[in-house]
CSV table of C-alpha atoms in Angstrom, one decimal:
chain,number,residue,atom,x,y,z
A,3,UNK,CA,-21.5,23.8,12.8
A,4,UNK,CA,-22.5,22.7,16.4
A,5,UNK,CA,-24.9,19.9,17.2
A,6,UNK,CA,-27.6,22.5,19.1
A,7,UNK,CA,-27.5,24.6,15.8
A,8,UNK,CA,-28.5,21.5,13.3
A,9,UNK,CA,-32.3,21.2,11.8
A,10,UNK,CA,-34.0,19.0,14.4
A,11,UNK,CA,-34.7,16.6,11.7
A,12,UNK,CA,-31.1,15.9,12.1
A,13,UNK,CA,-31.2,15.8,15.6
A,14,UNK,CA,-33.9,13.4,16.1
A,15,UNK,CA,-31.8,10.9,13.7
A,16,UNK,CA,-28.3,11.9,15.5
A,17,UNK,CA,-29.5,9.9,18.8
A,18,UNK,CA,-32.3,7.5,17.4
A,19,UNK,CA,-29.9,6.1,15.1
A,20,UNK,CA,-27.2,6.0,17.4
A,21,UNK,CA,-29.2,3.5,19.0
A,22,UNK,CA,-30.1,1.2,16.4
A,23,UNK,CA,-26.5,1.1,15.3
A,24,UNK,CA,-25.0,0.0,18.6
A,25,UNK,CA,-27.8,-3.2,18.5
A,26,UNK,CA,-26.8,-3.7,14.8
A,27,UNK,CA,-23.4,-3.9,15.5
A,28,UNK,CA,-23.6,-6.6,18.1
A,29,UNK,CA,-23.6,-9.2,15.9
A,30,UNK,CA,-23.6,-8.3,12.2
A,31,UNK,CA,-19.3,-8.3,12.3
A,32,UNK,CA,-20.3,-12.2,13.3
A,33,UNK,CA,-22.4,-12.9,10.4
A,34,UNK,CA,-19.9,-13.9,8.1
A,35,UNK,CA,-18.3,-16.6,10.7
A,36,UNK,CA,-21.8,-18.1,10.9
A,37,UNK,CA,-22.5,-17.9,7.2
A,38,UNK,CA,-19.0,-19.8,6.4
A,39,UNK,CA,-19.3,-22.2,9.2
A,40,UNK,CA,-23.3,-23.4,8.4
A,41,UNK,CA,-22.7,-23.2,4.6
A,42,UNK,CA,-19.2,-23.6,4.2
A,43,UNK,CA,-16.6,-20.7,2.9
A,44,UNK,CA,-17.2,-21.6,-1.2
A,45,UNK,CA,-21.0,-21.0,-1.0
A,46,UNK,CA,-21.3,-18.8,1.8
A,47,UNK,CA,-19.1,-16.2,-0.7
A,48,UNK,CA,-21.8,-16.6,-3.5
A,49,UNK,CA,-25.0,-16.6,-1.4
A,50,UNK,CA,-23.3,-13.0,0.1
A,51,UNK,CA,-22.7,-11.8,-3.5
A,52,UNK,CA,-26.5,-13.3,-4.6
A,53,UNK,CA,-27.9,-11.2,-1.7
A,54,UNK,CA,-26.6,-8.4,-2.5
A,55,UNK,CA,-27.8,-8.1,-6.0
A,56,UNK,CA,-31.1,-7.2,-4.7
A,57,UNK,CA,-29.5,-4.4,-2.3
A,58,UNK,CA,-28.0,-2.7,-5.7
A,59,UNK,CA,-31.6,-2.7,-7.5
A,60,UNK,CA,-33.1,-1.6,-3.8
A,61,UNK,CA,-30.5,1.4,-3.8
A,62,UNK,CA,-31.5,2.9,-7.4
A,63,UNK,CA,-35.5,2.1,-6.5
A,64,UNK,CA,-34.3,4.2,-2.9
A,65,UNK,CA,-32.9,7.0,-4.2
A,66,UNK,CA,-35.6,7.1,-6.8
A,67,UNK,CA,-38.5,7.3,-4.1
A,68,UNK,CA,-36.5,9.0,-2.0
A,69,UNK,CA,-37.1,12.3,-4.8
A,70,UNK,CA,-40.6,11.1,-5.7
A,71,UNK,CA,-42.3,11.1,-2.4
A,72,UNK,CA,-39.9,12.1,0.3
A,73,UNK,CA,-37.0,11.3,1.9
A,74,UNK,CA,-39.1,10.8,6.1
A,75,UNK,CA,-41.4,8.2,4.3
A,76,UNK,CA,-38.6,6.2,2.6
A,77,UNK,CA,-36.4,6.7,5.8
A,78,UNK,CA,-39.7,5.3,8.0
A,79,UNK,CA,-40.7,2.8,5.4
A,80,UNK,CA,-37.1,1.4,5.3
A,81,UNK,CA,-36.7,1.3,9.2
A,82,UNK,CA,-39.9,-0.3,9.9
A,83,UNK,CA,-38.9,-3.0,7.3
A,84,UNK,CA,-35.7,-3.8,8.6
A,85,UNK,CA,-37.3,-4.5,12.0
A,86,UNK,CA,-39.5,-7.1,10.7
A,87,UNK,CA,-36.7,-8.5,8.9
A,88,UNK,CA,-34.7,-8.9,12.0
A,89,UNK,CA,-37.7,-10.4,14.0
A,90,UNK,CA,-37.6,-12.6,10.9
A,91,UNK,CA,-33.3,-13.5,11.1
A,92,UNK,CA,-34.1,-13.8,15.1
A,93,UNK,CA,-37.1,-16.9,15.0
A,94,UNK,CA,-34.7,-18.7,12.5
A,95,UNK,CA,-32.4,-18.6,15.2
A,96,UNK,CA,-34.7,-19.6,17.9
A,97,UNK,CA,-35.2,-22.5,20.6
A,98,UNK,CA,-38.1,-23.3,18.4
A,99,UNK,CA,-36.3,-23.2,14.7
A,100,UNK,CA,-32.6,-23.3,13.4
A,101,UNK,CA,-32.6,-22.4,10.2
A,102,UNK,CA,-29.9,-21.0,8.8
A,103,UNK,CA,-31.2,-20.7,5.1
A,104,UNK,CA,-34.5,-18.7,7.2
A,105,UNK,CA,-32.0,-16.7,8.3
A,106,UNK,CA,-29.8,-15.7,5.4
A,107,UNK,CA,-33.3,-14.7,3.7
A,108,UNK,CA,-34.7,-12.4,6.6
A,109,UNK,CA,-30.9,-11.0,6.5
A,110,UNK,CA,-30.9,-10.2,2.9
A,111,UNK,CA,-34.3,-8.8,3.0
A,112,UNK,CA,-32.9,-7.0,5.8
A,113,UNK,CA,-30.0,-5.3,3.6
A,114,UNK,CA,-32.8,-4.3,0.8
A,115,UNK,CA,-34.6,-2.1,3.2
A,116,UNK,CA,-31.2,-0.7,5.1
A,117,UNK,CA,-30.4,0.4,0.9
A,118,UNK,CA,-33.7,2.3,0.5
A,119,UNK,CA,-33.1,3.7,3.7
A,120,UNK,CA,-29.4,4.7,2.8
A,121,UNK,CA,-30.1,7.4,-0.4
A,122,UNK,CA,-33.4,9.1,1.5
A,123,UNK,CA,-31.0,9.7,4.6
A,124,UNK,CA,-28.0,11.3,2.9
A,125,UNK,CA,-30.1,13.4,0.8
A,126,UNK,CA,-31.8,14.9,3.9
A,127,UNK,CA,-28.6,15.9,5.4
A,128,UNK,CA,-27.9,17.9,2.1
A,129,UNK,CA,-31.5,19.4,1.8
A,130,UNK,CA,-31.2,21.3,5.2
A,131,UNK,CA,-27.5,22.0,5.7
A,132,UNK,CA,-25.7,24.5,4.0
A,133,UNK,CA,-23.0,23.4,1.9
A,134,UNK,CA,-20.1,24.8,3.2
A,135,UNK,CA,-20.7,22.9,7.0
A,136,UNK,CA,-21.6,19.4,5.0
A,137,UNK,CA,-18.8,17.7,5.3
A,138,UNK,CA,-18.7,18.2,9.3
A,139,UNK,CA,-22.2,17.0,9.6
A,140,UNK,CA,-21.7,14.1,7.2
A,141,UNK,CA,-18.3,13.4,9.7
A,142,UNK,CA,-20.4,13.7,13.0
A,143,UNK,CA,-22.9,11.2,11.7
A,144,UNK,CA,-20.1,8.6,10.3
A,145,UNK,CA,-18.8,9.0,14.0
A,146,UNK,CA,-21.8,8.4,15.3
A,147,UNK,CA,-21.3,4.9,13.5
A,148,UNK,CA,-18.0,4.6,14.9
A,149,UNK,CA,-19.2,4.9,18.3
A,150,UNK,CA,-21.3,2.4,17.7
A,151,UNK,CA,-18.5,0.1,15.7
A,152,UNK,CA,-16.7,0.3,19.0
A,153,UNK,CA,-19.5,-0.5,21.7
A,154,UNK,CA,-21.5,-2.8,19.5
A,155,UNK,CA,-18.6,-5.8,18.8
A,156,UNK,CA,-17.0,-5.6,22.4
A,157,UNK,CA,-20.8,-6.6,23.7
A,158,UNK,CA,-21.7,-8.9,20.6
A,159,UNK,CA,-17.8,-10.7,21.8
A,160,UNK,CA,-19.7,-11.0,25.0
A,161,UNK,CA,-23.0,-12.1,24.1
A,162,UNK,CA,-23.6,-13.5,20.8
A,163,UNK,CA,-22.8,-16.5,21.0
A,164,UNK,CA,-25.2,-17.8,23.4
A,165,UNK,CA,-27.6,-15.1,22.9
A,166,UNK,CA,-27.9,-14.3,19.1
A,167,UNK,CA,-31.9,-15.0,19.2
A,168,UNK,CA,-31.8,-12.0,22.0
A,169,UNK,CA,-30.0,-10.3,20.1
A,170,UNK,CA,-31.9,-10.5,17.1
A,171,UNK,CA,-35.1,-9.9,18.9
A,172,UNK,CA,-33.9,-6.5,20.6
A,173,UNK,CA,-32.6,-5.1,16.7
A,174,UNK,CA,-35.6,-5.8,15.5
A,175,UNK,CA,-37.8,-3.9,18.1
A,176,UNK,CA,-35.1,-1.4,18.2
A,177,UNK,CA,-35.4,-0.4,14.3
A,178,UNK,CA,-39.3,-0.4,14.6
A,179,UNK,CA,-38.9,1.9,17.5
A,180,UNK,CA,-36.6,4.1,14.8
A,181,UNK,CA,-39.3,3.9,12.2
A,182,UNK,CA,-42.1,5.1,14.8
A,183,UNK,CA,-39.6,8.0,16.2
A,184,UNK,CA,-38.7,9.0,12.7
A,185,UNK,CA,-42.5,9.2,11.7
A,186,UNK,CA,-43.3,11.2,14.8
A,187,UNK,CA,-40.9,13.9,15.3
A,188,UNK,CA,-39.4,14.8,11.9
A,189,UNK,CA,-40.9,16.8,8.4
A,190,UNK,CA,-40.1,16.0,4.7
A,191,UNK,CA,-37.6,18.1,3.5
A,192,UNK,CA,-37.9,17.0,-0.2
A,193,UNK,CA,-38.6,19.8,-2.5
A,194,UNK,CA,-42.5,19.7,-2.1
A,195,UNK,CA,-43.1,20.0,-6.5
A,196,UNK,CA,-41.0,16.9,-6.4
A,197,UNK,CA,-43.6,14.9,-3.9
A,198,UNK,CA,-46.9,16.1,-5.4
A,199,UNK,CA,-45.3,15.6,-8.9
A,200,UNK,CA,-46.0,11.7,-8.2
A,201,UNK,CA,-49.3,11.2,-10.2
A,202,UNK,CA,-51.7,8.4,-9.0
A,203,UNK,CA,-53.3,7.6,-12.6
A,204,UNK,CA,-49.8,6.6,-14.2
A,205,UNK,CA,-49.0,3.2,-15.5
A,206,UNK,CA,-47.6,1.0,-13.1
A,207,UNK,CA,-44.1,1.4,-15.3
A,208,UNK,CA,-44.0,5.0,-15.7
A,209,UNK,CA,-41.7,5.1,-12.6
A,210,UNK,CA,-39.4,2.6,-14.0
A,211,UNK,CA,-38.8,4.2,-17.2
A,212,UNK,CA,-38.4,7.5,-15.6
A,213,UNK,CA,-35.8,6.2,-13.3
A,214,UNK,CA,-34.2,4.7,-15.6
A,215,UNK,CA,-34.0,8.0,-18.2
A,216,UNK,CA,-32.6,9.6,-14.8
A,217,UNK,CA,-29.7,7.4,-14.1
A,218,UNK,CA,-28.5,7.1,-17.4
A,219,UNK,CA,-28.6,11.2,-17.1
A,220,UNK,CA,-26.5,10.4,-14.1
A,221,UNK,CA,-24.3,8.1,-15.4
A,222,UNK,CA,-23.2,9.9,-18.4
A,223,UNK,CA,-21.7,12.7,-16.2
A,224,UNK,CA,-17.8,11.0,-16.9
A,225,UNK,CA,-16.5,12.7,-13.4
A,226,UNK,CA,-19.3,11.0,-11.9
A,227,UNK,CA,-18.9,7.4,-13.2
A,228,UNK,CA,-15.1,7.5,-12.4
A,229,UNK,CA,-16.4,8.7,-9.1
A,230,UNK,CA,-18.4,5.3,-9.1
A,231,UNK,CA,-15.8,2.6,-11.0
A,232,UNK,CA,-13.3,4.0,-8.8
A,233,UNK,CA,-15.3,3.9,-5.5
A,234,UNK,CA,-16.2,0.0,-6.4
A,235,UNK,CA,-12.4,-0.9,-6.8
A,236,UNK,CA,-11.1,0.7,-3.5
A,237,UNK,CA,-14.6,-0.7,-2.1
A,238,UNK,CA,-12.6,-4.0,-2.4
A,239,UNK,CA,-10.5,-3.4,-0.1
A,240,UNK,CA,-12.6,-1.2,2.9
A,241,UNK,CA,-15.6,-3.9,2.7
A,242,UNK,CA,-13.2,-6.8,3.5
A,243,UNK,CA,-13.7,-4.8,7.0
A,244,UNK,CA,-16.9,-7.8,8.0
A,245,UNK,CA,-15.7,-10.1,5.3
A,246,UNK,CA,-12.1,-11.6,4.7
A,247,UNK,CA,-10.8,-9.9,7.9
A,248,UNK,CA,-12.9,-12.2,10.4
A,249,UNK,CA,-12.3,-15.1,8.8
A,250,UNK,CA,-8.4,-15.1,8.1
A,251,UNK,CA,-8.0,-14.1,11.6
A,252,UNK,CA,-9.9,-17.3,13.1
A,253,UNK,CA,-8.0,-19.0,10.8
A,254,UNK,CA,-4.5,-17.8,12.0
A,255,UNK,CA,-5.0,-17.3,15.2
A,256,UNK,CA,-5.8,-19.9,17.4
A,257,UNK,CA,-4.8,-18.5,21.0
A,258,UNK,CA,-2.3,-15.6,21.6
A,259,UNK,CA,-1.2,-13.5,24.7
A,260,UNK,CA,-2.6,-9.9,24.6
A,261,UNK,CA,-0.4,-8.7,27.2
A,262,UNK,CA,0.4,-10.3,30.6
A,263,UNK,CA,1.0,-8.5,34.3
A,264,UNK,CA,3.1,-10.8,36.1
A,265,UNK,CA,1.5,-14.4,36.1
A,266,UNK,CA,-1.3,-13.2,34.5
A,267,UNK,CA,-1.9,-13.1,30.5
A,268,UNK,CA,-4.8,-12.3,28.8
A,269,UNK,CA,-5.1,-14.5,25.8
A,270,UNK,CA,-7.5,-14.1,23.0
A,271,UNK,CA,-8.7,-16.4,19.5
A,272,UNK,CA,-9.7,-15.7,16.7
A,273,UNK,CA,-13.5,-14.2,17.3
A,274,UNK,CA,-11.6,-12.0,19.7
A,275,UNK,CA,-9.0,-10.7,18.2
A,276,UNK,CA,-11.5,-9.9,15.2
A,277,UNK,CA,-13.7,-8.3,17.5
A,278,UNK,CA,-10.6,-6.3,19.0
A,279,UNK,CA,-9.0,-4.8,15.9
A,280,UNK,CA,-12.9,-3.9,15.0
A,281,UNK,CA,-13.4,-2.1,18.3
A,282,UNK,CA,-10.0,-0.5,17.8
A,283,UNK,CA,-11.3,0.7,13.7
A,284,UNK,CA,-14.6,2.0,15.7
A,285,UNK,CA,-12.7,4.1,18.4
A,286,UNK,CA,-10.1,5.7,16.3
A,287,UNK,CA,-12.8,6.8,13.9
A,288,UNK,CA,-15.2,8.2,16.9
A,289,UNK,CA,-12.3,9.7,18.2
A,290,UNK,CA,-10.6,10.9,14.6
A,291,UNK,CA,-13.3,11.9,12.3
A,292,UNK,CA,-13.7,15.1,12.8
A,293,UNK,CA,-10.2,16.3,13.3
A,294,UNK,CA,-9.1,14.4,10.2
A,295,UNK,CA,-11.8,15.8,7.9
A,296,UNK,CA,-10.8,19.3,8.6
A,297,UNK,CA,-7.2,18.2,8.3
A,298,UNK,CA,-8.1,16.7,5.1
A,299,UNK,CA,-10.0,19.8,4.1
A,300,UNK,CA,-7.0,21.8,4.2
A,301,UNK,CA,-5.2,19.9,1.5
A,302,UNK,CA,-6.6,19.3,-2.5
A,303,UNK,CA,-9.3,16.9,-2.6
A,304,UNK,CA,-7.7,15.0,-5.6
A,305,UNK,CA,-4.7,14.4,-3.5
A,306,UNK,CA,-6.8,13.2,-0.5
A,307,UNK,CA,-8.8,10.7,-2.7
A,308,UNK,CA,-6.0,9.2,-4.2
A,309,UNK,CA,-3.6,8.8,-1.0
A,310,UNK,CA,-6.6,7.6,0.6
A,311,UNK,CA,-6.5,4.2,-1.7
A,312,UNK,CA,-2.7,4.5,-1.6
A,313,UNK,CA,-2.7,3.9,2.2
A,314,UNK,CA,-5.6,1.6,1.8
A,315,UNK,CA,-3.2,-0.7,-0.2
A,316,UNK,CA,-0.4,-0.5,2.4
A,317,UNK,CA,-3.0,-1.2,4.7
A,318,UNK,CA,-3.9,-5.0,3.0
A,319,UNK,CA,0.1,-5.3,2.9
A,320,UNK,CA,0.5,-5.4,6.5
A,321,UNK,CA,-2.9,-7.6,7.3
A,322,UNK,CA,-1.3,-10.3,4.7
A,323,UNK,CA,2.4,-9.9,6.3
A,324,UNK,CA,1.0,-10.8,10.0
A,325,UNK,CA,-0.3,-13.7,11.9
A,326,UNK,CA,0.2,-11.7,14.9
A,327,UNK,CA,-2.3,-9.9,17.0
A,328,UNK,CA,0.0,-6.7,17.4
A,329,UNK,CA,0.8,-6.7,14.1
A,330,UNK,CA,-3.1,-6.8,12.9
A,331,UNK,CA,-4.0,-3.3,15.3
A,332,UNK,CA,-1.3,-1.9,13.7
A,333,UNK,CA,-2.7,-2.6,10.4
A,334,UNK,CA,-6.0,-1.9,11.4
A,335,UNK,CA,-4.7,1.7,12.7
A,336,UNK,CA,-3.5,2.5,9.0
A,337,UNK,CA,-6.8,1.0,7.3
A,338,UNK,CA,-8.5,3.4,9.5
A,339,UNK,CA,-6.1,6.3,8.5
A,340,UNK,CA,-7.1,5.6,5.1
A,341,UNK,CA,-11.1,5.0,5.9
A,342,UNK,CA,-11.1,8.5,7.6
A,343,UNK,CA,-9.1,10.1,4.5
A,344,UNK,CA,-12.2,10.4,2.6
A,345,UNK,CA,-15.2,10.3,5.4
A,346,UNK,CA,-16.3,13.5,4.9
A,347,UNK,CA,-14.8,14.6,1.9
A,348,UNK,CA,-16.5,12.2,-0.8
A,349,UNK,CA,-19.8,12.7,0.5
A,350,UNK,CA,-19.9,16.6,0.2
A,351,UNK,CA,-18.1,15.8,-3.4
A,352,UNK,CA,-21.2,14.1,-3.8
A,353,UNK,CA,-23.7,17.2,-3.3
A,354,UNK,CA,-21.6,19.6,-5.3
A,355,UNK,CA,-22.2,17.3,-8.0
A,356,UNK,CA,-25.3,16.7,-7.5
A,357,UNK,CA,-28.5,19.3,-8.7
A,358,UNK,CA,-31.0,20.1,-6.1
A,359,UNK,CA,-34.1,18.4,-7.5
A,360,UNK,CA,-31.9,14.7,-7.8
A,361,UNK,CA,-29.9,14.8,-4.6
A,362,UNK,CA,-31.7,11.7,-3.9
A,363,UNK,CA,-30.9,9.8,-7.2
A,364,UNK,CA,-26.9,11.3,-6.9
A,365,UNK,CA,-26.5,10.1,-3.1
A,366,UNK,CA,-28.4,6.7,-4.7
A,367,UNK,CA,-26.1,6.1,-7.4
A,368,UNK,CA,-23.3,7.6,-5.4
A,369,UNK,CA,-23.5,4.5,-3.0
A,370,UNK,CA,-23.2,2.3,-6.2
A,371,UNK,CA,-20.2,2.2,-4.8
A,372,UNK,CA,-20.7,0.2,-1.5
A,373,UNK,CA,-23.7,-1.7,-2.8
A,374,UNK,CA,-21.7,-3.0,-5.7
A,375,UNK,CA,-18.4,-3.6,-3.5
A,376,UNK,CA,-20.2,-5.5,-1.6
A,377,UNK,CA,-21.8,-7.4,-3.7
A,378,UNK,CA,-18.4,-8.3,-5.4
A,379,UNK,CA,-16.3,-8.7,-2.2
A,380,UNK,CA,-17.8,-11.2,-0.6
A,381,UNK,CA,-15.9,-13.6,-3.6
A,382,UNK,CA,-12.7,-12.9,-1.8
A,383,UNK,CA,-13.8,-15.5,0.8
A,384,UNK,CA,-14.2,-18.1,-2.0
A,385,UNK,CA,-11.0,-16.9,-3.3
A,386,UNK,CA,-9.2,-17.9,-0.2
A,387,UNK,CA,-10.2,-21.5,-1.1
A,388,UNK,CA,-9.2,-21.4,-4.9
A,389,UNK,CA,-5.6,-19.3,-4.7
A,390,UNK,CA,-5.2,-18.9,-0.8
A,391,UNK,CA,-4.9,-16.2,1.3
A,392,UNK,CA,-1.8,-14.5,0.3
A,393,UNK,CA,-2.8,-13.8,-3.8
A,394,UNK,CA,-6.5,-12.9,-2.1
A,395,UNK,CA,-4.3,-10.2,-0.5
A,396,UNK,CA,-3.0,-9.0,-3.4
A,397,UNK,CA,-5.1,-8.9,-5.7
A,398,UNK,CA,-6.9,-6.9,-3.0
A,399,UNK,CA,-4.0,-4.7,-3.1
A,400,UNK,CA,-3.7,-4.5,-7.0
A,401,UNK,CA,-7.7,-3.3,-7.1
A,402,UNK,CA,-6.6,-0.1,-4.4
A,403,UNK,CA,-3.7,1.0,-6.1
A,404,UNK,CA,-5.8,1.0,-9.5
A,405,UNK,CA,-8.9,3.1,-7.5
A,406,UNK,CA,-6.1,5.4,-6.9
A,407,UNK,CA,-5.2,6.2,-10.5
A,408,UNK,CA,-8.7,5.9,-11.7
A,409,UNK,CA,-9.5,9.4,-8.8
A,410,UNK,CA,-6.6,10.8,-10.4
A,411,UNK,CA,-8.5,10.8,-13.8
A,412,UNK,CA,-12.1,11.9,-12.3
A,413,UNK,CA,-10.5,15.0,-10.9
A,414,UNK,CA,-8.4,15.6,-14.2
A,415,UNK,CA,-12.0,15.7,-15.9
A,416,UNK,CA,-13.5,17.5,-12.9
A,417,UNK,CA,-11.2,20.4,-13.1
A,418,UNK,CA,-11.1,21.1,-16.9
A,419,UNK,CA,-15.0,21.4,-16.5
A,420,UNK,CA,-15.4,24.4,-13.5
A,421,UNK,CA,-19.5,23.9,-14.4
A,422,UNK,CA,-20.2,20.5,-13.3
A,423,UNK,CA,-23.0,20.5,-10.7
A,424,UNK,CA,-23.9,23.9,-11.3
């Protein structure tokens, strides 16, 4: 399906977003050195994991209102919010305030709103496109992400160290400016009974007890919750990405020759080479995505989810095995092999699973998975403190290779029931 053909809902979002997620990605890969440096790596881990509590509960509210009354409020709502919080993350990092407890707070408030926006998003992509071009649209939007995973860290290498405030300042004006564009030029494309079903006079917890009779619907579909348990183990591993990575390597690598021409080297540290291999994840997947996906299309989907863990394990192999810059791009080029296994694939699994009238609550509980990963992961950089680096690894390791048995089971149960999702 070509770009000029898509809904221009999807349009608008294609190249507004776009935007927002170069800014993003600026400095959030940094976040986790600043974290660990101001609070120190044992606390830093549980403060991450604490924060992101409150992004699993946002999720399930998201996906929730995202079917109640639309998925273009929620998305505005959510965008809107997140610009606030930024302004917030940037004055705590200001010539008038340093405050890094300030700014974990505007950051976590930050990751609330990005979950409510996260369900209302995905769900519009599977209200206006036709299933059988889904998982191209859903690649073209993850390598719009990419793009921005490869622009954003080279620039944030550049300038966020002396200009985080800036930096700060410009993602928060550039999310408002998302909100306002999203408000403006797009329609709801929630099923309209849906929206005016939402009854003013109710009790204040009549939208709490309905949500929660509607995920435990969810949750008792068994191919769905292996879907989920499994996602959360190999989530382990993929949300080390802005974790464990970018501390290990400023840990090992102090300075180290690129490549050299003649008398000239180009050397790099730690920061560096982080922000390297994370360019180099960003570029393969903008260059990748889509000609993997329809790769991967042409094979069985069981057998794609469960390499896809498989080569995420070999993947943590190498990063443990090397203190070597060349040696952690060639690890990052098979973790991206893996990442771009399943980029289009799981999310289309998603919507056949999913009936029409929850799409929003299935894409919300769907990203259980990432919400609760990374909730969880960030204990990895504790971990490094109580067992070291090298069992981290493997434990790591241990949690992909069990996601990859645990896919084998969902499609086991998916298959012997042709019906689900019907």
């Amino acid at each position: 399906m070509r770009i000029r053909d898509w809904d221009p809902n999807l349009k608008v979002r294609l190249f507004s977003e776009a935007m927002m997620n170069i800014t993003f990605w600026m400095f959030f890969p940094f976040l986790t050195i600043y974290f660990a440096e101001e609070f120190g790596k044992n606390k830093a881990g549980f403060l991450l994991v604490f924060s992101q509590i409150f992004s699993v509960i946002a999720n399930l509210m998201g996906g929730y209102c995202a079917d109640r009354f639309g998925r273009k409020r929620m998305m505005v709502i959510s965008a809107i919010g997140q610009g606030l919080s930024f302004l917030a993350f940037a004055f705590a990092s200001s010539p008038w305030l340093q405050s890094p407890w300030v700014g974990f707070v505007a950051f976590s408030i930050a990751g609330v709103f990005g979950s409510f926006y996260w369900p209302a998003s995905q769900a519009m992509v599977a209200d206006v496109v036709d299933e059988k071009d889904r998982s191209s649209v859903f690649a073209i939007f993850y390598t719009s992400i990419n793009i921005a995973v490869v622009i954003g860290p080279i620039l944030g290498a550049i300038f966020y160290v002396n200009y985080r405030f800036e930096l700060l300042v410009v993602a928060g004006i550039v999310c408002i400016l998302l909100g306002l564009i999203l408000a403006k030029w797009t329609r709801e494309t929630a099923p309209i009974q849906k929206v005016e079903a939402v009854c003013a006079d109710r009790k204040w917890y009549y939208f709490l007890q309905n949500q929660v009779k509607d995920y435990a619907l969810i949750i008792k579909d068994r191919t769905f919750l292996l879907f989920i348990i499994a996602g959360v183990l190999a989530g382990q591993t993929f949300m080390q990405l802005d974790l464990l990575f970018p501390v290990y390597m400023k840990d090992v690598i102090d300075f180290q020759t690129l490549f050299s021409i003649g008398d000239w080297e180009f050397t790099v540290k730690g920061e560096q080479a982080f922000g390297l291999v994370l360019a180099e994840n960003g570029l393969l997947v903008a260059l990748l995505t889509v000609t993997i996906t329809k790769w991967m299309s042409t094979f069985k989907e069981r057998n794609v989810f469960v390499l896809s863990s498989v080569v995420y394990a070999i993947s943590i192999v190498l990063f443990s095995q090397t203190h070597w810059i060349w040696g952690f791009i060639v690890a990052m080029a098979v973790f991206t092999f893996a990442e771009l296994m399943g980029a289009g694939i799981q999310q289309s699994f998603v919507s056949k699973l999913a009936p029409e009238h929850m799409r929003g609550q299935y894409f919300a509980a769907a990203s259980l998975r990432f919400t609760i990963s990374r909730t969880i992961a960030p204990l990895s950089i504790p971990m490094t403190v109580w067992i070291g680096y090298e069992w981290t690894f493997f434990v790591l390791t241990i949690l992909a290779l069990a996601s990859a048995g645990l896919y084998w089971l969902m499609f086991y149960s998916f298959e012997k029931k042709p019906a689900v999702g019907s």
